[in-house]
Tab-separated table of C-alpha atoms in Angstrom:
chain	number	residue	atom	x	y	z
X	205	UNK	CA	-15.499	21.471	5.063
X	206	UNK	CA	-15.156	18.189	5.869
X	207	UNK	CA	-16.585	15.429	4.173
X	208	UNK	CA	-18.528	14.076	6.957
X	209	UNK	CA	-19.469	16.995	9.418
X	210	UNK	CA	-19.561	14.655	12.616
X	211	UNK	CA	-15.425	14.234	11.722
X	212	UNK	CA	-12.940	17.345	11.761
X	213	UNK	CA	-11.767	18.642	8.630
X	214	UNK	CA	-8.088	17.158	8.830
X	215	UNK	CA	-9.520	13.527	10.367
X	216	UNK	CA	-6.801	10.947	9.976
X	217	UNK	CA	-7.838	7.554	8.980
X	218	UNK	CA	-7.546	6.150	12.253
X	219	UNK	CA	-10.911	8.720	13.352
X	220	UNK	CA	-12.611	7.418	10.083
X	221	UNK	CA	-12.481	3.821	10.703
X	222	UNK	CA	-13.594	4.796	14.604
X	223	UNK	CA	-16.120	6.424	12.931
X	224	UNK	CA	-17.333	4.011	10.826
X	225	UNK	CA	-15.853	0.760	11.974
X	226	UNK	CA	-18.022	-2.073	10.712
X	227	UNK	CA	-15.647	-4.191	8.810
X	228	UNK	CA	-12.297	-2.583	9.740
X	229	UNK	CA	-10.900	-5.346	12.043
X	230	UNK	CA	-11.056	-7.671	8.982
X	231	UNK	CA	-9.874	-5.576	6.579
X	232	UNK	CA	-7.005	-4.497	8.853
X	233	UNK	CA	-6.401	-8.718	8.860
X	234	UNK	CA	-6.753	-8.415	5.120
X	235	UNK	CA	-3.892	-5.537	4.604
X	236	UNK	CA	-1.608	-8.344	7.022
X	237	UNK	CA	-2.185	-11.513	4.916
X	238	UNK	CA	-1.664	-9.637	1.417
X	239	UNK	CA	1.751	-7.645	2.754
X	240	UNK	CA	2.863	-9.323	5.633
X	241	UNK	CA	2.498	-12.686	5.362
X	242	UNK	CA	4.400	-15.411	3.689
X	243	UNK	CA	4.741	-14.520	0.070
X	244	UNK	CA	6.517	-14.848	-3.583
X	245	UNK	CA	7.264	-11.289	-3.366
X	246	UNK	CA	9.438	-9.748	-0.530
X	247	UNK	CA	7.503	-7.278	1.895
X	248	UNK	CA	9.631	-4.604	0.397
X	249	UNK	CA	8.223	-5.132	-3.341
X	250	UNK	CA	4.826	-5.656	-1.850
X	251	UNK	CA	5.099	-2.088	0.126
X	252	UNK	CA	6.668	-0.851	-3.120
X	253	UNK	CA	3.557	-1.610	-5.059
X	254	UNK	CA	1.067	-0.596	-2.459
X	255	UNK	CA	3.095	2.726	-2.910
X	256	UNK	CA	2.959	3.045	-6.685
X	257	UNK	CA	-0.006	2.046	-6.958
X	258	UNK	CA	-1.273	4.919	-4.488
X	259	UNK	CA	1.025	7.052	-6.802
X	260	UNK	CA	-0.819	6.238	-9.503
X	261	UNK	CA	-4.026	6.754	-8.222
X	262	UNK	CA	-2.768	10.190	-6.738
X	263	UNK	CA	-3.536	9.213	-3.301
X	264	UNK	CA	-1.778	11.484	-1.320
X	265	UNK	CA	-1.929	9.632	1.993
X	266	UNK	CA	-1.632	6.474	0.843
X	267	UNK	CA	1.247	7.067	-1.278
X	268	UNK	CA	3.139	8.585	1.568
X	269	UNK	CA	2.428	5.575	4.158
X	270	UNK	CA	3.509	3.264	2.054
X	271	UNK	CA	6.542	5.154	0.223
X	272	UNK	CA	7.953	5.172	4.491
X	273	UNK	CA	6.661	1.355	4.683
X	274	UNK	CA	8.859	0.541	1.917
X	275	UNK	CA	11.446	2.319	2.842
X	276	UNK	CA	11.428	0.864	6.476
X	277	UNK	CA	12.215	-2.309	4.043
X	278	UNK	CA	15.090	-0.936	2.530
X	279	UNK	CA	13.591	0.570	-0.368
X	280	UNK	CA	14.726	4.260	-1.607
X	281	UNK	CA	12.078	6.433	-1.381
X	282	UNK	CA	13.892	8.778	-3.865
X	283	UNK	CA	12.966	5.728	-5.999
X	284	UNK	CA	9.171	6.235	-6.384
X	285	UNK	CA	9.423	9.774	-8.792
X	286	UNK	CA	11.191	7.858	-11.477
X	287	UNK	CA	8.779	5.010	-11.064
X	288	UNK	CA	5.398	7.063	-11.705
X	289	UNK	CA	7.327	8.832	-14.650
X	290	UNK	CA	8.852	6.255	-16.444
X	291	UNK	CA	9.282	2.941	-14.796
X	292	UNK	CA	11.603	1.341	-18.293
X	293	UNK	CA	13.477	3.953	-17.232
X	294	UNK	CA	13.867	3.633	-13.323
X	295	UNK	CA	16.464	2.039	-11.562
X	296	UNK	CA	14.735	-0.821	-10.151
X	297	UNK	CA	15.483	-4.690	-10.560
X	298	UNK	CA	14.159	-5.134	-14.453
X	299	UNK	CA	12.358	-8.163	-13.743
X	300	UNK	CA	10.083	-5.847	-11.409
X	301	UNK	CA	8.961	-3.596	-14.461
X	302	UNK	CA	6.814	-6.014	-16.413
X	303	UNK	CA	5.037	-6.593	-12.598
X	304	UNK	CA	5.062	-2.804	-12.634
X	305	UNK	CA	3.363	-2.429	-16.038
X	306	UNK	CA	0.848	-5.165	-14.979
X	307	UNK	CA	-0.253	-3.669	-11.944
X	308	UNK	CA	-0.687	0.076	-13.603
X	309	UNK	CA	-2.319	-1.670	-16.695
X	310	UNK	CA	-4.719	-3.312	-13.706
X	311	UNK	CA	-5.196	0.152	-12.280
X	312	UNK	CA	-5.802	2.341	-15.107
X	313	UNK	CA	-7.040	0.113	-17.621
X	314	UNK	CA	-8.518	-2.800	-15.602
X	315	UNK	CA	-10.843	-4.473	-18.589
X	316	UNK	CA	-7.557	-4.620	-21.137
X	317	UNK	CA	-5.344	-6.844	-18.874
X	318	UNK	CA	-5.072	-10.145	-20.730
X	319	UNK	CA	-2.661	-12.970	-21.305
X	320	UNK	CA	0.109	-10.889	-23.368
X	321	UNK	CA	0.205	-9.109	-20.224
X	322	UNK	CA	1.026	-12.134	-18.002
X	323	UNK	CA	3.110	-13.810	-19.786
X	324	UNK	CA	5.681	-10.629	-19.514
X	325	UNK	CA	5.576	-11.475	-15.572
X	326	UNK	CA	6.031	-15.415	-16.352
X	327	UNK	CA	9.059	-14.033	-18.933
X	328	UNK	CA	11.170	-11.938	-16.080
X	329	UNK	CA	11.244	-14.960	-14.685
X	330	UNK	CA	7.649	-14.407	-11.911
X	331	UNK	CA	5.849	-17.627	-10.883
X	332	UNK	CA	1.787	-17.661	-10.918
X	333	UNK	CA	1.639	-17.565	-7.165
X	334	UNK	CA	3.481	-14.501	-7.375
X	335	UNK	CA	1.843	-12.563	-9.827
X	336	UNK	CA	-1.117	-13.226	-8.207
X	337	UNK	CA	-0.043	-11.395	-4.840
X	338	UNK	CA	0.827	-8.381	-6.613
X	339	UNK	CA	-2.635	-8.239	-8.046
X	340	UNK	CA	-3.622	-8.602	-4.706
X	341	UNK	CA	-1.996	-5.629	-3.528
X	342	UNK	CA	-2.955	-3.627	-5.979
X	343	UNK	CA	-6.189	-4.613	-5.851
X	344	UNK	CA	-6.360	-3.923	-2.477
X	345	UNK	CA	-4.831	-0.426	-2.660
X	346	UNK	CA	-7.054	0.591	-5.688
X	347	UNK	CA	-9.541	-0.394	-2.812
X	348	UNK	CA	-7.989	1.480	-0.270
X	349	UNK	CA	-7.465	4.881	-2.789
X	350	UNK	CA	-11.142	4.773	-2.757
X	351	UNK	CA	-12.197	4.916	0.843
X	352	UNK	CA	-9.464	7.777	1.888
X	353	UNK	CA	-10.244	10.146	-1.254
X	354	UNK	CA	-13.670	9.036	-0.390
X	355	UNK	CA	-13.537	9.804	2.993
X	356	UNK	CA	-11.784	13.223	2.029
X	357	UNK	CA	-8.298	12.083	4.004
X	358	UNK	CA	-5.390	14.553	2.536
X	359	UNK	CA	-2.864	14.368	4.867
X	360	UNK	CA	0.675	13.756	3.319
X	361	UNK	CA	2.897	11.910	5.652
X	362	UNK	CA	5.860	12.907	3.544
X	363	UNK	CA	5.350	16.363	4.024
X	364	UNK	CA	6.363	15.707	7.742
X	365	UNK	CA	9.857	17.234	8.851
X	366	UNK	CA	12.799	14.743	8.686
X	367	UNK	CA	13.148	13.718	12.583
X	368	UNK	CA	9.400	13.185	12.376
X	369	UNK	CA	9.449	10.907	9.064
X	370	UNK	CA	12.674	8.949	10.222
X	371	UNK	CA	10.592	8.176	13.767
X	372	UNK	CA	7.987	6.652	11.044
X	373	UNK	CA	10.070	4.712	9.555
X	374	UNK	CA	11.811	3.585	12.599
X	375	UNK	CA	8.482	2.439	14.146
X	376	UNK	CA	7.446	0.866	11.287
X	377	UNK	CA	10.505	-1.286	10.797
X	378	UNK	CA	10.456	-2.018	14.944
X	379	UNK	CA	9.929	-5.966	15.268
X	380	UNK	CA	9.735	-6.229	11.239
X	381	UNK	CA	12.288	-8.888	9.531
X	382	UNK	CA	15.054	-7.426	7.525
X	383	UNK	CA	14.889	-6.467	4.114
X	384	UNK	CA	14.865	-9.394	1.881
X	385	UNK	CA	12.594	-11.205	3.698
X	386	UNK	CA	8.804	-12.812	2.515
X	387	UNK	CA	7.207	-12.418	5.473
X	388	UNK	CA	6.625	-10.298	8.404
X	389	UNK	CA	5.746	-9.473	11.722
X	390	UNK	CA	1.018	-8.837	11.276
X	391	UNK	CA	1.654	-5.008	12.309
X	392	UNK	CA	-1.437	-4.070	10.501
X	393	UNK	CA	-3.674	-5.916	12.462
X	394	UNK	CA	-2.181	-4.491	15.611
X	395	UNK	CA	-3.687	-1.152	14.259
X	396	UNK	CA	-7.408	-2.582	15.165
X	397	UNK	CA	-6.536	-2.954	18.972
X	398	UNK	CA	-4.533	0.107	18.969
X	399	UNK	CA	-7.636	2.177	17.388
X	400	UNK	CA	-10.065	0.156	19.881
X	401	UNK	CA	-11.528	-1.500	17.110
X	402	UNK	CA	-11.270	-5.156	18.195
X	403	UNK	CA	-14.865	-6.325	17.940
X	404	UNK	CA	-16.243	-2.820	15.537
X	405	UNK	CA	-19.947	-1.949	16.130
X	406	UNK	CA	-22.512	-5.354	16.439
């Protein structure tokens, strides 16, 4: 059974923020100036925490969306197992893993973040501008974990056959900047008109 009777038992996000759609357009604006917007961090790290923080958090659909955002960026997806198992041990840039270990500290152990913790971002060689947009994303994926367990959305985008997950990835890359780049075309905010959400309920 669905969690809200008035939506059907395998609603996609998109029908619950049509459902309830008072604040959407902004936070759709929100997900745009955190990932795609100028930034520190490329748009492939940012997509590459939104997706390990979703990992961590065991959000199925999350976790897939943004595992095919990153790799629309250039990021192996293969690359997110070893990450949620042992991230000293994945094969990822090492001045990403003391970001890594903030943001999961932040996630699963919000209240014990403290200085120690920062200054292993300042170390690898991270300024304070950008450790402060990776708590941003995962602040605003913890966020986001919330309101699709919440809303009881379990669809897993990476269970999708392979023509259907490269036509993801290909749309989701369409009009983006290469990989490498700090900034990007607003695509999330697209998703408000798309949805018919422009204005939400008065």
């Amino acid at each position: 059974m669905s969690i809200f009777p008035s939506l059907p038992d395998d609603a996609q996000l998109a029908e619950v923020f049509r459902r309830f759609a008072k604040g959407v357009p902004a936070l759709l604006a929100y997900h745009d100036d955190i990932l795609r917007d100028r930034s520190p961090l490329t748009v492939a790290t940012r997509e590459l925490i939104a997706a390990y923080v979703s990992g961590l958090n065991a959000c199925t659909y999350c976790h897939g969306s943004h595992v095919l955002a990153a790799e629309a960026f250039g990021i192996d997806p293969a690359l997110f197992e070893s990450l949620l198992h042992d991230v000293e041990a994945a094969a990822i840039d090492p001045a990403l893993k003391p970001l890594l270990a903030f943001v999961a500290k932040l996630t699963r152990e919000p209240a014990k973040i403290g200085a120690r913790d920062a200054a292993a971002v300042y170390a690898a060689g991270w300024s304070e501008d950008a450790l402060f947009a990776a708590i941003s994303v995962c602040a605003l994926f913890n966020f986001m974990n919330r309101i699709v367990e919440g809303a009881g959305v379990r669809i897993d985008p990476l269970a999708e056959g392979k023509a259907e997950r490269a036509a993801r990835v290909a749309r989701l890359a369409q009009g983006e900047i290469a990989s490498g780049a700090h900034a990007a075309e607003r695509s999330y905010s697209l998703l408000a008109e798309k949805w018919g959400l422009e204005s939400g309920p008065a």
